[in-house]
Amino acid sequence: LRPDVFSVVYALSPCCTEPEAEPARLKAAQEIRTIADVEAWKVRQPFGSPISVLAQAAAWSPNAKRPPLYFDIPNDLSTGDVAAKWHANSVLGLFERNMARLKALRGIAFDVGDQDRAVSVPGIMRLDTALRNASIDHTFEQYPGTHVSQVRERLETKMFPFFLDRLSFAGSQ
């Protein structure tokens, strides 16, 4: 949203390209009503729990009138005002409204492992297709691996060189 401040983007196995949550996770998240409930889930099952749904809700449907967690959770992802907010605030939703800003960036790159189960690989591929269809210059790579495979190597051989090539420090002190 701010190409004047953030001129280059590189996302390693990015989440949140589109709203995603299985119905069982949505239902479990809707039953979480207090901070103590959140803490209990974090102890029980930190990865793959409804905690990821809570994170999406906090980012995409905040609601100052719903203490103590201050967000709304949709009943499902296909209908309703809250689901519409989730779609509008996801990466793909923001893309649709901000193409001119994306074209102003000096670089966009992202990647994902072909066996990544922590993010939506189809959503990431839809982002690649949307950028390509809009003629927005970017780099996308799907590599053999999982969400955490080859992180050090990818940082050293992909991300850091990408930033070095595209960032400009002219005029900075």
Coordinates of N, CA, C and O in Angstrom, one line a residue:
L1 N 0.8 -1.2 0.0 CA 0.0 0.0 0.0 C 0.8 1.3 0.0 O 0.3 2.3 -0.3
R2 N 2.1 1.2 0.3 CA 3.0 2.4 0.5 C 4.3 2.2 -0.3 O 5.4 2.1 0.2
P3 N 4.2 2.2 -1.7 CA 5.4 2.1 -2.5 C 6.4 3.2 -2.2 O 7.6 3.0 -2.5
D4 N 6.0 4.3 -1.7 CA 6.9 5.4 -1.4 C 7.8 5.1 -0.2 O 8.8 5.6 0.0
V5 N 7.3 4.1 0.7 CA 8.1 3.7 1.8 C 8.7 2.3 1.6 O 9.9 2.1 1.9
F6 N 7.9 1.4 1.2 CA 8.4 0.0 1.0 C 8.4 -0.2 -0.6 O 7.5 -0.5 -1.2
S7 N 9.6 -0.1 -1.1 CA 9.8 -0.2 -2.6 C 10.0 -1.5 -3.1 O 9.9 -1.8 -4.3
V8 N 10.4 -2.5 -2.3 CA 10.7 -3.8 -2.7 C 10.0 -4.8 -1.8 O 10.1 -4.6 -0.5
V9 N 9.5 -5.9 -2.3 CA 8.8 -6.9 -1.5 C 9.4 -8.3 -1.9 O 9.5 -8.6 -3.1
Y10 N 9.8 -9.1 -0.9 CA 10.1 -10.5 -1.1 C 9.4 -11.3 0.0 O 9.7 -11.0 1.2
A11 N 8.6 -12.2 -0.3 CA 7.8 -13.0 0.6 C 8.3 -14.4 0.5 O 8.1 -15.1 -0.5
L12 N 8.8 -15.0 1.6 CA 9.2 -16.4 1.7 C 8.0 -17.2 2.1 O 7.5 -16.9 3.2
S13 N 7.5 -18.0 1.3 CA 6.3 -18.9 1.6 C 5.2 -18.0 2.3 O 4.8 -18.3 3.4
P14 N 4.7 -17.0 1.6 CA 3.7 -16.1 2.2 C 2.4 -16.7 2.6 O 1.8 -17.5 1.8
C15 N 1.9 -16.3 3.7 CA 0.6 -16.7 4.1 C -0.4 -15.6 3.6 O 0.0 -14.6 3.1
C16 N -1.6 -15.9 3.9 CA -2.7 -14.9 3.8 C -3.0 -14.3 2.4 O -3.5 -13.2 2.2
T17 N -2.6 -15.1 1.4 CA -2.9 -14.7 0.0 C -4.4 -14.6 -0.2 O -4.9 -13.8 -0.9
E18 N -5.1 -15.5 0.5 CA -6.6 -15.6 0.4 C -7.1 -16.2 1.8 O -6.4 -16.9 2.4
P19 N -8.3 -15.9 2.1 CA -8.9 -16.5 3.4 C -8.9 -18.0 3.2 O -9.3 -18.5 2.2
E20 N -8.4 -18.6 4.3 CA -8.5 -20.1 4.3 C -8.7 -20.6 5.7 O -8.0 -20.2 6.6
A21 N -9.6 -21.5 5.8 CA -9.8 -22.2 7.1 C -10.8 -23.3 6.9 O -11.9 -23.1 6.3
E22 N -10.5 -24.5 7.3 CA -11.5 -25.6 7.2 C -12.7 -25.3 8.1 O -12.5 -24.6 9.1
P23 N -13.8 -25.8 7.8 CA -15.0 -25.5 8.7 C -14.8 -25.8 10.1 O -15.2 -25.1 11.0
A24 N -14.1 -26.9 10.4 CA -13.8 -27.3 11.8 C -13.0 -26.3 12.5 O -13.2 -26.0 13.7
R25 N -12.0 -25.7 11.8 CA -11.2 -24.7 12.5 C -12.0 -23.4 12.7 O -11.8 -22.7 13.7
L26 N -12.8 -23.0 11.7 CA -13.7 -21.9 11.9 C -14.6 -22.1 13.2 O -14.7 -21.2 14.0
K27 N -15.2 -23.3 13.3 CA -16.1 -23.6 14.4 C -15.3 -23.5 15.7 O -15.7 -22.9 16.7
A28 N -14.1 -24.1 15.7 CA -13.3 -24.1 17.0 C -12.9 -22.6 17.3 O -12.9 -22.3 18.5
A29 N -12.6 -21.8 16.3 CA -12.2 -20.4 16.6 C -13.4 -19.6 17.1 O -13.2 -18.8 18.0
Q30 N -14.6 -19.9 16.6 CA -15.8 -19.2 17.1 C -16.0 -19.5 18.6 O -16.7 -18.7 19.3
E31 N -15.6 -20.7 19.1 CA -15.8 -21.0 20.5 C -14.7 -20.4 21.4 O -14.9 -20.4 22.6
I32 N -13.7 -19.8 20.8 CA -12.7 -19.1 21.6 C -13.2 -17.7 21.9 O -13.5 -16.9 21.0
R33 N -13.4 -17.4 23.2 CA -14.1 -16.1 23.6 C -13.2 -15.3 24.5 O -13.5 -14.1 24.7
T34 N -12.2 -15.8 25.1 CA -11.4 -15.1 26.1 C -9.9 -15.3 25.8 O -9.5 -16.2 25.1
I35 N -9.1 -14.5 26.4 CA -7.6 -14.6 26.3 C -7.2 -16.0 26.9 O -6.3 -16.7 26.3
A36 N -7.8 -16.4 27.9 CA -7.5 -17.7 28.5 C -7.8 -18.9 27.5 O -7.0 -19.8 27.5
D37 N -8.9 -18.7 26.8 CA -9.2 -19.7 25.7 C -8.0 -19.8 24.7 O -7.6 -20.8 24.2
V38 N -7.6 -18.6 24.3 CA -6.5 -18.5 23.3 C -5.2 -19.2 23.9 O -4.6 -20.1 23.2
E39 N -4.9 -18.9 25.1 CA -3.7 -19.5 25.8 C -3.8 -21.0 25.8 O -2.9 -21.8 25.6
A40 N -5.0 -21.5 26.1 CA -5.2 -23.0 26.3 C -5.0 -23.6 24.9 O -4.4 -24.7 24.9
W41 N -5.4 -23.0 23.8 CA -5.2 -23.6 22.5 C -3.7 -23.6 22.1 O -3.2 -24.5 21.5
K42 N -3.0 -22.5 22.5 CA -1.6 -22.4 22.2 C -0.8 -23.5 22.9 O 0.1 -24.0 22.3
V43 N -1.2 -23.9 24.1 CA -0.5 -24.9 24.8 C -0.9 -26.3 24.2 O 0.0 -27.2 24.0
R44 N -2.2 -26.5 23.9 CA -2.6 -27.8 23.4 C -2.1 -28.1 22.0 O -1.6 -29.2 21.8
Q45 N -2.2 -27.2 21.1 CA -1.8 -27.5 19.7 C -1.5 -26.2 19.0 O -2.3 -25.6 18.4
P46 N -0.2 -25.7 19.2 CA 0.1 -24.4 18.6 C 0.1 -24.3 17.1 O -0.3 -23.3 16.6
F47 N 0.4 -25.4 16.4 CA 0.4 -25.3 14.9 C -0.8 -26.1 14.4 O -1.0 -27.2 14.7
G48 N -1.5 -25.5 13.5 CA -2.7 -26.2 12.9 C -3.9 -26.0 13.7 O -4.9 -26.6 13.4
S49 N -3.9 -25.2 14.8 CA -5.0 -25.0 15.6 C -5.8 -23.9 15.1 O -5.5 -23.2 14.1
P50 N -6.9 -23.5 15.7 CA -7.7 -22.4 15.3 C -7.0 -21.0 15.5 O -7.5 -20.0 15.2
I51 N -5.8 -21.1 16.1 CA -5.0 -19.8 16.3 C -4.8 -19.1 15.0 O -4.9 -17.9 14.9
S52 N -4.6 -19.8 13.9 CA -4.4 -19.2 12.6 C -5.6 -18.4 12.2 O -5.6 -17.4 11.5
V53 N -6.8 -19.0 12.5 CA -8.1 -18.3 12.2 C -8.2 -17.0 13.0 O -8.6 -16.0 12.5
L54 N -7.7 -17.0 14.3 CA -7.8 -15.8 15.1 C -6.9 -14.8 14.5 O -7.2 -13.6 14.5
A55 N -5.7 -15.2 14.0 CA -4.8 -14.2 13.4 C -5.4 -13.6 12.2 O -5.3 -12.3 12.0
Q56 N -6.0 -14.4 11.3 CA -6.7 -13.8 10.2 C -7.8 -12.8 10.6 O -8.0 -11.7 10.0
A57 N -8.6 -13.2 11.6 CA -9.7 -12.4 12.1 C -9.1 -11.0 12.6 O -9.7 -10.0 12.4
A58 N -8.0 -11.1 13.4 CA -7.4 -9.9 13.9 C -7.0 -8.9 12.8 O -7.1 -7.7 12.9
A59 N -6.4 -9.5 11.8 CA -5.9 -8.7 10.7 C -7.0 -8.2 9.7 O -7.0 -7.1 9.2
W60 N -8.0 -9.1 9.5 CA -8.9 -8.8 8.4 C -10.3 -8.3 8.8 O -11.1 -7.8 8.0
S61 N -10.7 -8.6 10.1 CA -12.0 -8.2 10.5 C -12.0 -7.7 12.0 O -12.7 -8.2 12.8
P62 N -11.1 -6.7 12.3 CA -11.1 -6.1 13.6 C -12.5 -5.5 14.0 O -13.2 -5.0 13.1
N63 N -12.8 -5.5 15.2 CA -14.1 -4.9 15.7 C -13.9 -4.4 17.1 O -13.9 -5.2 18.0
A64 N -13.8 -3.1 17.2 CA -13.5 -2.5 18.5 C -14.7 -2.7 19.5 O -14.6 -2.5 20.7
K65 N -15.9 -3.1 19.0 CA -17.0 -3.3 19.8 C -17.2 -4.7 20.3 O -18.3 -5.1 20.8
R66 N -16.2 -5.6 20.1 CA -16.3 -7.0 20.5 C -15.2 -7.4 21.4 O -14.3 -8.3 21.1
P67 N -15.1 -6.9 22.6 CA -14.1 -7.3 23.6 C -14.4 -8.7 24.0 O -15.5 -9.2 23.9
P68 N -13.4 -9.4 24.5 CA -12.1 -9.0 24.8 C -11.1 -9.3 23.6 O -9.9 -8.9 23.7
L69 N -11.5 -9.9 22.5 CA -10.6 -10.3 21.5 C -10.7 -9.2 20.3 O -9.7 -9.1 19.5
Y70 N -11.7 -8.5 20.2 CA -11.9 -7.3 19.3 C -11.8 -7.7 17.8 O -11.1 -7.0 17.1
F71 N -12.4 -8.8 17.4 CA -12.5 -9.1 16.0 C -13.7 -10.0 15.8 O -14.3 -10.5 16.7
D72 N -14.1 -10.1 14.5 CA -15.2 -11.0 14.1 C -14.7 -12.2 13.3 O -13.7 -12.0 12.6
I73 N -15.3 -13.3 13.5 CA -15.0 -14.5 12.7 C -16.2 -14.9 11.9 O -17.3 -15.0 12.4
P74 N -16.0 -15.2 10.6 CA -17.1 -15.5 9.8 C -17.6 -16.9 10.1 O -16.9 -17.7 10.6
N75 N -18.9 -17.1 9.8 CA -19.5 -18.5 10.0 C -18.9 -19.4 8.9 O -18.7 -20.6 9.2
D76 N -18.8 -18.9 7.7 CA -18.1 -19.6 6.7 C -17.4 -18.6 5.8 O -17.6 -17.4 5.9
L77 N -16.6 -19.1 4.8 CA -15.8 -18.1 4.0 C -16.5 -17.8 2.7 O -15.9 -17.0 1.9
S78 N -17.7 -18.3 2.5 CA -18.3 -18.0 1.2 C -19.4 -17.0 1.2 O -19.8 -16.4 0.2
T79 N -20.0 -16.7 2.4 CA -21.1 -15.7 2.5 C -20.9 -14.8 3.7 O -20.3 -15.2 4.7
G80 N -21.6 -13.7 3.7 CA -21.7 -12.8 4.8 C -20.7 -11.6 4.8 O -19.7 -11.6 4.0
D81 N -21.0 -10.6 5.6 CA -20.2 -9.4 5.7 C -18.8 -9.7 6.2 O -17.8 -9.1 5.6
V82 N -18.6 -10.5 7.1 CA -17.3 -10.8 7.7 C -16.5 -11.5 6.6 O -15.3 -11.2 6.4
A83 N -17.0 -12.5 6.0 CA -16.3 -13.2 4.9 C -15.9 -12.3 3.8 O -14.8 -12.3 3.3
A84 N -16.8 -11.3 3.5 CA -16.4 -10.3 2.5 C -15.3 -9.4 2.9 O -14.4 -9.1 2.1
K85 N -15.2 -9.1 4.2 CA -14.1 -8.3 4.7 C -12.8 -9.1 4.6 O -11.7 -8.6 4.3
W86 N -12.9 -10.4 4.9 CA -11.7 -11.3 4.8 C -11.2 -11.3 3.4 O -10.0 -11.2 3.2
H87 N -12.1 -11.5 2.5 CA -11.6 -11.5 1.1 C -11.1 -10.2 0.6 O -10.0 -10.1 0.0
A88 N -11.7 -9.1 1.0 CA -11.2 -7.7 0.6 C -9.8 -7.4 1.2 O -9.0 -6.7 0.6
N89 N -9.6 -7.9 2.4 CA -8.3 -7.6 3.1 C -7.2 -8.6 2.9 O -6.1 -8.4 3.4
S90 N -7.5 -9.7 2.3 CA -6.4 -10.7 2.0 C -5.5 -10.1 0.9 O -5.8 -9.1 0.3
V91 N -4.4 -10.7 0.7 CA -3.4 -10.3 -0.3 C -4.1 -10.2 -1.7 O -4.0 -9.2 -2.4
L92 N -4.8 -11.2 -2.1 CA -5.5 -11.2 -3.4 C -6.6 -10.1 -3.5 O -6.7 -9.4 -4.5
G93 N -7.3 -9.9 -2.4 CA -8.3 -8.8 -2.3 C -7.6 -7.4 -2.4 O -8.1 -6.5 -3.2
L94 N -6.5 -7.2 -1.7 CA -5.8 -5.9 -1.8 C -5.2 -5.7 -3.2 O -5.2 -4.6 -3.7
F95 N -4.8 -6.8 -3.8 CA -4.2 -6.7 -5.1 C -5.2 -6.1 -6.1 O -4.8 -5.2 -6.9
E96 N -6.4 -6.5 -6.1 CA -7.4 -6.0 -7.0 C -7.6 -4.5 -6.9 O -7.9 -3.9 -7.9
R97 N -7.4 -3.9 -5.7 CA -7.7 -2.5 -5.5 C -6.4 -1.7 -5.6 O -6.5 -0.4 -5.5
N98 N -5.3 -2.3 -5.7 CA -4.0 -1.6 -5.6 C -3.0 -1.9 -6.7 O -1.8 -1.8 -6.5
M99 N -3.5 -2.2 -7.9 CA -2.6 -2.5 -9.0 C -1.6 -1.4 -9.3 O -0.4 -1.6 -9.6
A100 N -2.0 -0.2 -9.3 CA -1.1 1.0 -9.7 C 0.0 1.1 -8.6 O 1.1 1.3 -9.0
R101 N -0.3 0.9 -7.4 CA 0.7 0.9 -6.4 C 1.7 -0.2 -6.5 O 2.9 -0.1 -6.4
L102 N 1.2 -1.4 -6.9 CA 2.1 -2.5 -7.1 C 3.0 -2.3 -8.3 O 4.2 -2.6 -8.3
K103 N 2.5 -1.6 -9.3 CA 3.4 -1.3 -10.5 C 4.4 -0.3 -10.2 O 5.5 -0.2 -10.8
A104 N 4.3 0.5 -9.1 CA 5.2 1.4 -8.7 C 6.4 0.8 -7.9 O 7.4 1.5 -7.7
L105 N 6.3 -0.4 -7.5 CA 7.3 -1.0 -6.7 C 8.5 -1.3 -7.6 O 8.4 -1.6 -8.8
R106 N 9.7 -1.3 -7.0 CA 10.9 -1.7 -7.7 C 11.1 -3.2 -7.8 O 12.0 -3.6 -8.6
G107 N 10.4 -3.9 -7.1 CA 10.6 -5.4 -7.2 C 9.6 -6.1 -6.3 O 9.3 -5.7 -5.2
I108 N 9.0 -7.2 -6.8 CA 8.1 -8.1 -6.1 C 8.7 -9.5 -6.4 O 8.9 -9.9 -7.5
A109 N 8.8 -10.3 -5.3 CA 9.2 -11.7 -5.5 C 8.6 -12.5 -4.4 O 8.4 -12.0 -3.2
F110 N 8.3 -13.7 -4.6 CA 7.8 -14.6 -3.6 C 8.1 -16.0 -4.1 O 8.3 -16.3 -5.2
D111 N 8.1 -16.9 -3.1 CA 8.4 -18.3 -3.4 C 7.5 -19.2 -2.5 O 7.0 -18.7 -1.5
V112 N 7.5 -20.5 -2.8 CA 6.8 -21.4 -1.9 C 7.4 -22.8 -2.2 O 7.7 -23.1 -3.4
G113 N 7.4 -23.7 -1.2 CA 7.8 -25.0 -1.4 C 6.7 -25.9 -2.0 O 5.5 -25.6 -1.7
D114 N 7.0 -26.8 -2.8 CA 6.0 -27.6 -3.5 C 5.3 -28.5 -2.5 O 4.2 -29.1 -2.8
Q115 N 5.9 -28.7 -1.3 CA 5.2 -29.5 -0.2 C 4.9 -28.7 1.0 O 4.7 -29.3 2.1
D116 N 4.7 -27.4 0.8 CA 4.4 -26.5 1.9 C 2.9 -26.8 2.4 O 2.0 -26.7 1.5
R117 N 2.7 -27.1 3.6 CA 1.4 -27.3 4.1 C 1.0 -26.2 5.1 O -0.1 -26.2 5.6
A118 N 1.8 -25.3 5.3 CA 1.6 -24.2 6.3 C 0.9 -23.0 5.6 O 0.3 -22.1 6.3
V119 N 0.9 -22.9 4.3 CA 0.3 -21.8 3.6 C -0.5 -22.4 2.4 O -0.4 -23.6 2.1
S120 N -1.3 -21.5 1.8 CA -2.1 -22.0 0.6 C -1.2 -21.9 -0.6 O -1.1 -20.8 -1.2
V121 N -0.7 -23.0 -1.1 CA 0.1 -23.1 -2.3 C -0.8 -22.7 -3.5 O -0.4 -21.8 -4.3
P122 N -2.0 -23.2 -3.6 CA -2.9 -22.7 -4.7 C -3.1 -21.2 -4.6 O -3.2 -20.5 -5.7
G123 N -3.3 -20.6 -3.4 CA -3.5 -19.2 -3.3 C -2.3 -18.4 -3.8 O -2.4 -17.4 -4.5
I124 N -1.1 -18.9 -3.5 CA 0.2 -18.3 -3.9 C 0.3 -18.3 -5.5 O 0.6 -17.4 -6.1
M125 N -0.1 -19.5 -6.0 CA -0.1 -19.6 -7.5 C -1.1 -18.7 -8.1 O -0.9 -18.2 -9.2
R126 N -2.3 -18.5 -7.5 CA -3.3 -17.6 -8.0 C -2.7 -16.1 -8.0 O -3.0 -15.3 -8.9
L127 N -1.9 -15.8 -6.9 CA -1.3 -14.5 -6.9 C -0.3 -14.3 -8.1 O -0.3 -13.3 -8.7
D128 N 0.5 -15.3 -8.3 CA 1.4 -15.3 -9.5 C 0.6 -15.1 -10.8 O 1.0 -14.2 -11.6
T129 N -0.5 -15.8 -10.9 CA -1.3 -15.6 -12.2 C -1.9 -14.2 -12.2 O -1.9 -13.6 -13.3
A130 N -2.4 -13.7 -11.1 CA -3.0 -12.4 -11.1 C -2.0 -11.3 -11.5 O -2.3 -10.4 -12.3
L131 N -0.8 -11.4 -10.9 CA 0.3 -10.5 -11.3 C 0.6 -10.6 -12.7 O 0.8 -9.5 -13.4
R132 N 0.8 -11.8 -13.2 CA 1.1 -12.0 -14.6 C 0.1 -11.4 -15.5 O 0.3 -10.7 -16.5
N133 N -1.2 -11.7 -15.2 CA -2.3 -11.2 -16.1 C -2.4 -9.7 -16.1 O -2.9 -9.1 -17.0
A134 N -2.0 -9.1 -15.0 CA -2.0 -7.6 -14.9 C -0.7 -7.0 -15.4 O -0.5 -5.8 -15.3
S135 N 0.2 -7.8 -15.9 CA 1.5 -7.3 -16.5 C 2.3 -6.6 -15.4 O 2.9 -5.6 -15.7
I136 N 2.2 -7.1 -14.2 CA 3.0 -6.5 -13.1 C 4.3 -7.4 -13.0 O 4.2 -8.6 -12.7
D137 N 5.4 -6.8 -13.2 CA 6.7 -7.5 -13.1 C 6.9 -8.1 -11.7 O 6.8 -7.4 -10.7
H138 N 7.3 -9.3 -11.7 CA 7.5 -10.0 -10.4 C 8.3 -11.3 -10.7 O 8.5 -11.7 -11.8
T139 N 8.8 -11.9 -9.6 CA 9.5 -13.2 -9.7 C 8.8 -14.1 -8.7 O 8.5 -13.8 -7.6
F140 N 8.5 -15.3 -9.3 CA 7.8 -16.3 -8.4 C 8.6 -17.6 -8.7 O 8.9 -18.0 -9.8
E141 N 8.8 -18.3 -7.6 CA 9.5 -19.6 -7.7 C 8.9 -20.6 -6.8 O 8.7 -20.4 -5.6
Q142 N 8.6 -21.8 -7.3 CA 8.2 -22.9 -6.5 C 9.4 -23.9 -6.5 O 9.8 -24.3 -7.5
Y143 N 9.9 -24.2 -5.3 CA 11.0 -25.0 -5.1 C 10.7 -26.3 -4.4 O 9.6 -26.4 -3.8
P144 N 11.5 -27.3 -4.5 CA 11.2 -28.6 -3.9 C 11.4 -28.4 -2.4 O 12.5 -28.0 -1.9
G145 N 10.4 -28.6 -1.6 CA 10.5 -28.5 -0.1 C 9.3 -28.1 0.6 O 8.2 -28.0 0.0
T146 N 9.4 -27.9 1.9 CA 8.3 -27.6 2.8 C 8.4 -26.1 3.2 O 9.2 -25.4 2.6
H147 N 7.6 -25.8 4.2 CA 7.5 -24.4 4.6 C 8.9 -23.9 5.2 O 9.2 -22.7 5.1
V148 N 9.6 -24.8 5.7 CA 10.9 -24.4 6.4 C 12.1 -24.9 5.7 O 13.2 -24.8 6.2
S149 N 11.9 -25.6 4.5 CA 13.1 -26.1 3.8 C 14.0 -25.0 3.3 O 13.5 -24.0 2.7
Q150 N 15.3 -25.2 3.4 CA 16.3 -24.4 2.7 C 16.2 -22.9 3.1 O 16.5 -22.0 2.2
V151 N 15.7 -22.5 4.2 CA 15.5 -21.1 4.5 C 16.8 -20.3 4.4 O 16.9 -19.3 3.8
R152 N 17.8 -20.8 5.1 CA 19.1 -20.1 5.1 C 19.6 -19.9 3.6 O 20.0 -18.8 3.2
E153 N 19.5 -21.0 2.9 CA 20.0 -20.9 1.5 C 19.2 -20.0 0.6 O 19.7 -19.2 -0.2
R154 N 17.9 -20.0 0.9 CA 17.0 -19.1 0.1 C 17.3 -17.6 0.4 O 17.3 -16.8 -0.4
L155 N 17.5 -17.4 1.7 CA 17.9 -16.0 2.1 C 19.1 -15.6 1.4 O 19.2 -14.5 0.9
E156 N 20.2 -16.4 1.5 CA 21.5 -16.1 1.0 C 21.5 -16.0 -0.6 O 22.2 -15.1 -1.1
T157 N 20.8 -16.9 -1.2 CA 21.0 -17.0 -2.7 C 19.8 -16.3 -3.5 O 20.0 -16.1 -4.7
K158 N 18.7 -16.1 -2.8 CA 17.5 -15.5 -3.5 C 17.2 -14.1 -3.0 O 17.2 -13.1 -3.7
M159 N 16.8 -14.1 -1.7 CA 16.2 -12.9 -1.1 C 17.2 -11.7 -1.0 O 17.0 -10.6 -1.5
F160 N 18.4 -12.0 -0.3 CA 19.3 -10.9 -0.2 C 19.8 -10.4 -1.5 O 19.9 -9.1 -1.7
P161 N 20.2 -11.2 -2.5 CA 20.6 -10.7 -3.8 C 19.5 -9.9 -4.5 O 19.7 -8.9 -5.1
F162 N 18.2 -10.3 -4.3 CA 17.1 -9.6 -4.9 C 17.0 -8.2 -4.3 O 16.9 -7.2 -5.0
F163 N 17.1 -8.1 -3.0 CA 17.1 -6.7 -2.3 C 18.3 -5.9 -2.8 O 18.1 -4.7 -3.1
L164 N 19.5 -6.5 -2.8 CA 20.7 -5.7 -3.2 C 20.5 -5.2 -4.6 O 21.0 -4.1 -4.9
D165 N 19.9 -5.9 -5.4 CA 19.8 -5.5 -6.8 C 18.8 -4.4 -7.0 O 18.9 -3.6 -7.9
R166 N 17.7 -4.4 -6.1 CA 16.6 -3.5 -6.4 C 16.5 -2.3 -5.4 O 15.8 -1.3 -5.7
L167 N 17.1 -2.4 -4.3 CA 17.0 -1.2 -3.4 C 18.0 -0.1 -3.8 O 19.1 -0.4 -4.3
S168 N 17.6 1.1 -3.6 CA 18.4 2.2 -3.9 C 18.7 3.0 -2.6 O 17.7 3.3 -1.9
F169 N 19.9 3.3 -2.4 CA 20.3 4.0 -1.2 C 20.8 5.4 -1.5 O 21.4 6.1 -0.7
A170 N 20.6 5.9 -2.7 CA 21.0 7.2 -3.1 C 20.2 8.2 -2.3 O 19.0 8.2 -2.1
G171 N 21.0 9.2 -1.8 CA 20.4 10.2 -1.0 C 20.2 9.9 0.5 O 19.8 10.7 1.3
S172 N 20.4 8.7 0.9 CA 20.3 8.3 2.3 C 21.6 8.6 3.0 O 22.6 8.7 2.5
Q173 N 21.4 8.9 4.3 CA 22.6 9.2 5.1 C 23.0 8.1 6.0 O 22.3 7.4 6.6

